[in-house]
Amino acid sequence: MFRNLISTSITKPLSAQKSSARTFTSAAVLRQAAASNYQHILTETRGKVGLVTLNRPKALNALCNDLFVEVNEAMKNFDEDANIGAIVLTGSEKAFAAGADIKEMKDNTFVDTYKKDFLGHWAKISEVKKPIIAAVNGYALGGGCELAMSCDIIYAGEKAVFGQPEINLGIIPGAGGTQRLVKAVGKSRAMEMVLSGGANLTATEAQTLGLVSKVVPADQLVDEAIKTAGKIASKSQASVQMGKELVNKSYEVPLSAGLRWERAYFQALFGTADQKEGMGAFAEKRNPNFTNN
Ligand code: CO8
């Protein structure tokens, strides 16, 4: 029902809408209401942090198509919500996600997967401008490991397990396991993981190799991720989003181009009120109050 209301509100001609400000407010409210319609995820806000929890416990959060549609929708809603500055994505204590849903895809044919760009919509998470922290407890296997790597920061619970077991199913990783993983853990370990379907990483190994930046007891993981996300959300959003974009760009462009982008963005930030506030606060020995202007 809520989804219908949303599309009605979006597709209504402008002339039929009362006022633009009011329309945005009601669209945001309706999107929040739609959130309660999710079947495979839970969403909530903690201060300025949006929390998305994968919630398909019987299947160890296997990433079926509908689940990922919901994740994309929740991420988009938080990305568009001016009150949110960062997002945390987590699963259960047993599984962040045990991979793409094997039962759902086992009968797929090549022609269908290719024509319909099967699971291509997973890449949408990379379009989210706000930082996403993956809080990984338990299994992060296959697409689960790739989903964590699509986020910007990974925190792990002590018993987290990262692996790319797709080769055991007669396939290979399809969402970053042969690309992002190499950059995170190096070629040799990535090859071992991808080609043997084993060589899983414990949380501590993942931290040593640089895939994970913090390991904490399982029951403290989400709070720890939210604490960091809250800290990020308290900064100027233009700086945060530019910082995220530029760090990600370092994977894609040569150093000289990355440095040019960085300098241009750095200089552009002198056009913001938050730069004046941040530097003014430093000079006046007080905490800055960023307004995202
Ligand atoms: N898909 C579907 N169902 C799953 C999956 C999965 N990936 N993982 C677990 N389940 C289900 C099991 O079938 C079981 O269901 P049921 O109770 O109905 O039999 C339930 O979850 C519990 O699982 P187990 O009984 O197996 O639990 P265990 O604690 O014994 O084992 C494991 C846990 C080790 C995690 C085991 O479940 C396992 O090996 N799972 C599969 C892991 C795997 O191979 N993942 C890779 C999948 S392929 C992939 O991710 C490709 C991504 C490509 C993305 C492309 C984007 C473009």
Short mmCIF file of C-alpha atoms and ligand atoms in Angstrom, two decimals:
data_model
loop_
_atom_site.label_atom_id
_atom_site.label_comp_id
_atom_site.label_asym_id
_atom_site.label_seq_id
_atom_site.Cartn_x
_atom_site.Cartn_y
_atom_site.Cartn_z
CA MET A 1 0.00 0.00 0.00
CA PHE A 2 2.70 2.45 1.03
CA ARG A 3 4.70 1.74 -2.11
CA ASN A 4 1.66 2.69 -4.18
CA LEU A 5 1.25 5.90 -2.22
CA ILE A 6 4.88 6.80 -2.82
CA SER A 7 4.73 6.28 -6.54
CA THR A 8 1.49 8.25 -6.63
CA SER A 9 3.21 11.13 -4.89
CA ILE A 10 6.20 11.00 -7.18
CA THR A 11 4.33 10.70 -10.43
CA LYS A 12 1.69 13.35 -9.66
CA PRO A 13 2.16 16.41 -11.92
CA LEU A 14 3.83 19.31 -10.14
CA SER A 15 0.79 21.51 -10.61
CA ALA A 16 -1.26 19.03 -8.64
CA GLN A 17 1.08 19.10 -5.67
CA LYS A 18 0.40 21.53 -2.86
CA SER A 19 3.86 22.95 -2.35
CA SER A 20 7.25 21.53 -3.15
CA ALA A 21 8.45 21.63 0.47
CA ARG A 22 5.34 19.89 1.68
CA THR A 23 5.58 17.28 -1.04
CA PHE A 24 9.17 16.43 -0.08
CA THR A 25 8.17 16.09 3.55
CA SER A 26 5.30 13.79 2.81
CA ALA A 27 7.39 11.71 0.39
CA ALA A 28 10.04 11.27 3.09
CA VAL A 29 7.42 10.31 5.65
CA LEU A 30 5.86 7.85 3.23
CA ARG A 31 9.23 6.30 2.48
CA GLN A 32 9.82 5.80 6.20
CA ALA A 33 6.41 4.20 6.46
CA ALA A 34 7.24 1.95 3.52
CA ALA A 35 10.30 0.81 5.46
CA SER A 36 8.03 -1.06 7.83
CA ASN A 37 6.89 -3.11 4.84
CA TYR A 38 10.28 -4.74 4.38
CA GLN A 39 10.33 -8.52 4.52
CA HIS A 40 14.03 -9.28 4.64
CA ILE A 41 15.61 -6.30 6.36
CA LEU A 42 15.04 -4.04 9.35
CA THR A 43 15.76 -0.33 9.35
CA GLU A 44 16.03 2.19 12.13
CA THR A 45 17.75 5.46 12.87
CA ARG A 46 20.06 6.12 15.79
CA GLY A 47 20.62 9.85 15.95
CA LYS A 48 22.11 10.79 12.59
CA VAL A 49 22.92 7.19 11.70
CA GLY A 50 20.77 4.92 9.55
CA LEU A 51 20.95 1.25 10.51
CA VAL A 52 20.09 -1.49 8.02
CA THR A 53 19.96 -5.04 9.42
CA LEU A 54 19.74 -8.03 7.09
CA ASN A 55 17.01 -10.19 8.56
CA ARG A 56 16.63 -13.55 6.88
CA PRO A 57 17.90 -15.68 9.75
CA LYS A 58 16.69 -19.09 8.56
CA ALA A 59 18.76 -18.74 5.38
CA LEU A 60 21.75 -17.13 7.13
CA ASN A 61 20.86 -13.88 5.37
CA ALA A 62 21.38 -15.41 1.93
CA LEU A 63 21.04 -12.52 -0.47
CA CYS A 64 17.95 -13.29 -2.50
CA ASN A 65 16.87 -10.82 -5.16
CA ASP A 66 14.08 -9.28 -3.05
CA LEU A 67 16.41 -8.77 -0.11
CA PHE A 68 18.81 -6.80 -2.26
CA VAL A 69 15.98 -4.72 -3.72
CA GLU A 70 15.07 -3.80 -0.15
CA VAL A 71 18.68 -3.01 0.77
CA ASN A 72 18.94 -0.71 -2.25
CA GLU A 73 15.70 1.03 -1.33
CA ALA A 74 16.70 1.51 2.31
CA MET A 75 20.13 2.82 1.29
CA LYS A 76 18.55 5.26 -1.16
CA ASN A 77 16.13 6.51 1.49
CA PHE A 78 18.91 7.11 4.01
CA ASP A 79 21.06 8.71 1.32
CA GLU A 80 18.28 11.19 0.54
CA ASP A 81 17.42 11.87 4.18
CA ALA A 82 19.01 15.18 5.23
CA ASN A 83 18.95 14.08 8.89
CA ILE A 84 21.20 11.09 8.22
CA GLY A 85 24.96 11.45 7.84
CA ALA A 86 26.19 7.84 7.74
CA ILE A 87 24.83 4.31 7.47
CA VAL A 88 25.63 1.01 9.20
CA LEU A 89 24.86 -2.29 7.49
CA THR A 90 24.82 -5.44 9.60
CA GLY A 91 23.41 -8.96 9.83
CA SER A 92 22.99 -11.38 12.72
CA GLU A 93 25.58 -12.76 15.14
CA LYS A 94 25.70 -15.99 13.10
CA ALA A 95 25.83 -14.47 9.63
CA PHE A 96 26.38 -11.13 8.02
CA ALA A 97 25.37 -12.94 4.81
CA ALA A 98 26.20 -16.46 3.59
CA GLY A 99 26.26 -15.31 -0.03
CA ALA A 100 23.85 -14.97 -2.88
CA ASP A 101 20.83 -17.25 -2.58
CA ILE A 102 22.02 -20.50 -4.14
CA LYS A 103 18.57 -22.09 -4.18
CA GLU A 104 17.10 -19.09 -5.97
CA MET A 105 19.70 -19.09 -8.75
CA LYS A 106 20.52 -22.76 -9.19
CA ASP A 107 18.30 -23.24 -12.26
CA ASN A 108 19.26 -20.00 -14.02
CA THR A 109 20.53 -20.23 -17.59
CA PHE A 110 23.31 -18.19 -19.14
CA VAL A 111 21.00 -16.46 -21.59
CA ASP A 112 18.61 -15.36 -18.85
CA THR A 113 21.28 -14.18 -16.44
CA TYR A 114 23.01 -12.26 -19.23
CA LYS A 115 19.90 -10.75 -20.82
CA LYS A 116 18.41 -9.68 -17.49
CA ASP A 117 21.79 -8.63 -16.05
CA PHE A 118 21.20 -11.01 -13.15
CA LEU A 119 22.07 -9.36 -9.83
CA GLY A 120 23.43 -6.32 -11.67
CA HIS A 121 21.44 -4.17 -9.24
CA TRP A 122 23.85 -5.16 -6.48
CA ALA A 123 26.18 -2.46 -7.85
CA LYS A 124 23.73 0.26 -6.79
CA ILE A 125 25.15 0.24 -3.30
CA SER A 126 28.31 1.80 -4.75
CA GLU A 127 26.23 4.82 -5.79
CA VAL A 128 25.35 5.73 -2.20
CA LYS A 129 27.09 9.00 -1.38
CA LYS A 130 27.00 8.70 2.38
CA PRO A 131 29.57 6.47 4.07
CA ILE A 132 28.48 2.93 4.88
CA ILE A 133 30.09 0.88 7.65
CA ALA A 134 29.66 -2.89 7.37
CA ALA A 135 29.44 -4.46 10.83
CA VAL A 136 30.23 -8.11 10.14
CA ASN A 137 29.48 -10.88 12.61
CA GLY A 138 29.66 -14.55 11.62
CA TYR A 139 29.74 -15.63 7.99
CA ALA A 140 30.52 -13.15 5.24
CA LEU A 141 30.80 -15.60 2.36
CA GLY A 142 30.63 -15.14 -1.39
CA GLY A 143 28.26 -12.28 -2.09
CA GLY A 144 28.26 -11.58 1.66
CA CYS A 145 31.98 -10.87 1.62
CA GLU A 146 31.51 -8.84 -1.56
CA LEU A 147 28.68 -6.84 0.01
CA ALA A 148 30.90 -5.99 2.98
CA MET A 149 33.65 -4.93 0.58
CA SER A 150 31.19 -2.68 -1.28
CA CYS A 151 30.89 -0.69 1.95
CA ASP A 152 33.41 1.95 2.97
CA ILE A 153 34.62 0.67 6.32
CA ILE A 154 34.44 -2.88 7.69
CA TYR A 155 34.31 -3.64 11.41
CA ALA A 156 34.25 -7.31 12.41
CA GLY A 157 33.07 -9.29 15.39
CA GLU A 158 35.68 -11.68 16.79
CA LYS A 159 34.10 -14.72 15.15
CA ALA A 160 33.58 -13.23 11.71
CA VAL A 161 34.63 -15.37 8.74
CA PHE A 162 35.34 -13.93 5.31
CA GLY A 163 35.49 -16.20 2.27
CA GLN A 164 34.82 -16.60 -1.44
CA PRO A 165 33.57 -20.19 -1.79
CA GLU A 166 31.87 -19.73 -5.20
CA ILE A 167 34.34 -22.04 -6.95
CA ASN A 168 32.82 -24.92 -4.94
CA LEU A 169 29.55 -24.24 -6.76
CA GLY A 170 31.07 -24.22 -10.23
CA ILE A 171 31.06 -20.43 -10.52
CA ILE A 172 33.30 -17.51 -9.58
CA PRO A 173 32.67 -14.37 -7.52
CA GLY A 174 30.52 -11.84 -9.36
CA ALA A 175 30.47 -8.67 -7.26
CA GLY A 176 34.04 -7.76 -6.38
CA GLY A 177 35.60 -10.97 -5.06
CA THR A 178 38.16 -11.01 -7.86
CA GLN A 179 38.66 -7.23 -7.78
CA ARG A 180 38.16 -5.50 -4.43
CA LEU A 181 39.47 -8.48 -2.47
CA VAL A 182 42.83 -8.37 -4.28
CA LYS A 183 43.29 -4.75 -3.32
CA ALA A 184 42.38 -5.51 0.28
CA VAL A 185 44.36 -8.68 0.99
CA GLY A 186 46.90 -8.94 -1.85
CA LYS A 187 47.06 -11.21 -4.88
CA SER A 188 48.33 -14.42 -3.32
CA ARG A 189 45.69 -14.69 -0.56
CA ALA A 190 42.93 -13.53 -2.88
CA MET A 191 43.93 -16.22 -5.40
CA GLU A 192 43.92 -18.85 -2.64
CA MET A 193 40.46 -17.80 -1.52
CA VAL A 194 38.92 -17.46 -4.98
CA LEU A 195 40.53 -20.55 -6.57
CA SER A 196 40.41 -23.02 -3.67
CA GLY A 197 37.07 -21.94 -2.26
CA GLY A 198 38.70 -22.16 1.17
CA ALA A 199 41.48 -20.18 2.86
CA ASN A 200 38.79 -18.21 4.67
CA LEU A 201 39.93 -15.24 6.72
CA THR A 202 39.30 -15.00 10.43
CA ALA A 203 38.49 -11.58 11.80
CA THR A 204 42.03 -11.13 13.09
CA GLU A 205 43.60 -12.18 9.78
CA ALA A 206 41.24 -9.84 7.93
CA GLN A 207 42.37 -7.02 10.18
CA THR A 208 46.06 -7.86 9.78
CA LEU A 209 45.69 -7.86 6.00
CA GLY A 210 43.75 -4.59 5.97
CA LEU A 211 40.33 -5.83 4.88
CA VAL A 212 38.90 -4.92 8.28
CA SER A 213 39.83 -1.88 10.33
CA LYS A 214 38.58 -2.95 13.77
CA VAL A 215 37.76 -6.24 15.54
CA VAL A 216 35.52 -6.12 18.60
CA PRO A 217 33.52 -8.63 20.70
CA ALA A 218 30.43 -9.73 18.76
CA ASP A 219 27.92 -8.17 21.13
CA GLN A 220 29.62 -4.76 20.93
CA LEU A 221 30.03 -4.68 17.16
CA VAL A 222 26.94 -2.75 16.08
CA ASP A 223 27.32 -0.17 18.87
CA GLU A 224 30.95 0.34 17.92
CA ALA A 225 30.04 0.80 14.24
CA ILE A 226 27.25 3.22 15.17
CA LYS A 227 29.66 5.18 17.35
CA THR A 228 32.04 5.68 14.43
CA ALA A 229 29.17 6.38 12.04
CA GLY A 230 27.85 8.99 14.49
CA LYS A 231 31.24 10.65 14.58
CA ILE A 232 31.32 10.76 10.77
CA ALA A 233 27.76 12.09 10.68
CA SER A 234 28.74 14.99 12.94
CA LYS A 235 31.20 16.34 10.34
CA SER A 236 30.40 18.54 7.38
CA GLN A 237 28.59 16.32 4.88
CA ALA A 238 30.18 17.90 1.82
CA SER A 239 33.65 17.11 3.18
CA VAL A 240 32.63 13.59 4.18
CA GLN A 241 31.09 12.78 0.82
CA MET A 242 33.98 14.26 -1.12
CA GLY A 243 36.42 12.31 1.05
CA LYS A 244 34.54 9.08 0.33
CA GLU A 245 34.38 9.79 -3.37
CA LEU A 246 38.08 10.54 -3.59
CA VAL A 247 39.25 7.51 -1.62
CA ASN A 248 37.12 5.35 -3.93
CA LYS A 249 38.50 7.17 -6.95
CA SER A 250 41.99 6.07 -5.95
CA TYR A 251 40.97 2.57 -7.08
CA GLU A 252 39.95 3.75 -10.50
CA VAL A 253 42.17 6.54 -11.78
CA PRO A 254 45.94 7.01 -12.07
CA LEU A 255 47.67 8.81 -9.19
CA SER A 256 48.18 12.04 -11.12
CA ALA A 257 44.46 12.27 -11.96
CA GLY A 258 43.47 11.34 -8.40
CA LEU A 259 45.72 14.05 -7.01
CA ARG A 260 44.22 16.63 -9.37
CA TRP A 261 40.69 15.65 -8.27
CA GLU A 262 41.75 15.83 -4.66
CA ARG A 263 43.24 19.31 -4.99
CA ALA A 264 40.19 20.60 -6.87
CA TYR A 265 37.79 19.28 -4.21
CA PHE A 266 40.02 20.57 -1.42
CA GLN A 267 39.97 24.05 -2.97
CA ALA A 268 36.21 23.87 -3.61
CA LEU A 269 35.53 23.31 0.09
CA PHE A 270 36.75 26.86 0.78
CA GLY A 271 33.46 27.92 -0.77
CA THR A 272 31.46 26.33 2.06
CA ALA A 273 30.19 27.86 5.28
CA ASP A 274 31.36 24.71 7.07
CA GLN A 275 34.99 25.44 6.17
CA LYS A 276 34.62 28.91 7.73
CA GLU A 277 32.96 27.34 10.77
CA GLY A 278 35.53 24.56 11.13
CA MET A 279 38.57 26.79 10.89
CA GLY A 280 36.90 29.62 12.84
CA ALA A 281 36.07 27.22 15.67
CA PHE A 282 39.66 26.01 15.77
CA ALA A 283 40.96 29.58 16.01
CA GLU A 284 38.42 30.38 18.75
CA LYS A 285 39.21 27.16 20.66
CA ARG A 286 35.66 25.80 20.53
CA ASN A 287 33.92 22.83 18.91
CA PRO A 288 32.61 23.45 15.38
CA ASN A 289 28.91 23.40 14.66
CA PHE A 290 28.59 22.25 11.06
CA THR A 291 25.38 23.10 9.22
CA ASN A 292 26.11 21.34 5.92
CA ASN A 293 26.18 24.59 4.05
N1 CO8 B 1 21.90 -19.60 -0.31
C1 CO8 B 1 20.75 -20.18 0.06
N2 CO8 B 1 20.57 -20.75 1.26
C2 CO8 B 1 21.61 -20.76 2.12
C3 CO8 B 1 22.85 -20.19 1.80
C4 CO8 B 1 22.98 -19.57 0.53
N3 CO8 B 1 24.09 -18.93 0.13
N4 CO8 B 1 23.68 -20.35 2.85
C5 CO8 B 1 22.99 -21.00 3.79
N5 CO8 B 1 21.74 -21.25 3.37
C6 CO8 B 1 20.65 -21.93 4.07
C7 CO8 B 1 20.88 -23.43 4.10
O1 CO8 B 1 20.45 -24.03 2.90
C8 CO8 B 1 20.06 -23.81 5.30
O2 CO8 B 1 18.69 -23.84 4.92
P1 CO8 B 1 17.74 -25.08 5.36
O3 CO8 B 1 17.69 -24.99 6.86
O4 CO8 B 1 16.44 -24.76 4.70
O5 CO8 B 1 18.41 -26.31 4.89
C9 CO8 B 1 20.24 -22.65 6.24
O6 CO8 B 1 20.68 -21.56 5.45
C10 CO8 B 1 21.30 -22.90 7.31
O7 CO8 B 1 22.48 -23.29 6.63
P2 CO8 B 1 23.33 -24.59 7.06
O8 CO8 B 1 22.46 -25.65 7.61
O9 CO8 B 1 24.19 -24.96 5.90
O10 CO8 B 1 24.20 -23.96 8.26
P3 CO8 B 1 25.63 -24.39 8.74
O11 CO8 B 1 25.88 -23.65 10.00
O12 CO8 B 1 25.75 -25.89 8.78
O13 CO8 B 1 26.66 -23.89 7.60
C11 CO8 B 1 27.53 -22.30 6.02
C12 CO8 B 1 26.82 -22.54 7.38
C13 CO8 B 1 28.98 -22.82 6.11
C14 CO8 B 1 27.54 -20.80 5.80
C15 CO8 B 1 26.78 -23.04 4.89
O14 CO8 B 1 25.41 -22.72 4.98
C16 CO8 B 1 27.26 -22.68 3.52
O15 CO8 B 1 28.28 -23.20 3.08
N6 CO8 B 1 26.50 -21.84 2.81
C17 CO8 B 1 26.81 -21.48 1.43
C18 CO8 B 1 27.96 -20.51 1.34
C19 CO8 B 1 28.26 -20.17 -0.10
O16 CO8 B 1 28.61 -21.03 -0.89
N7 CO8 B 1 28.14 -18.90 -0.46
C20 CO8 B 1 28.40 -18.42 -1.81
C21 CO8 B 1 27.11 -18.37 -2.58
S1 CO8 B 1 27.36 -17.94 -4.29
C22 CO8 B 1 27.55 -16.23 -4.24
O17 CO8 B 1 27.49 -15.64 -3.22
C23 CO8 B 1 27.80 -15.53 -5.55
C24 CO8 B 1 27.65 -14.04 -5.42
C25 CO8 B 1 27.61 -13.44 -6.79
C26 CO8 B 1 27.12 -11.98 -6.79
C27 CO8 B 1 26.96 -11.48 -8.17
C28 CO8 B 1 26.39 -10.06 -8.21
C29 CO8 B 1 26.39 -9.52 -9.63
#
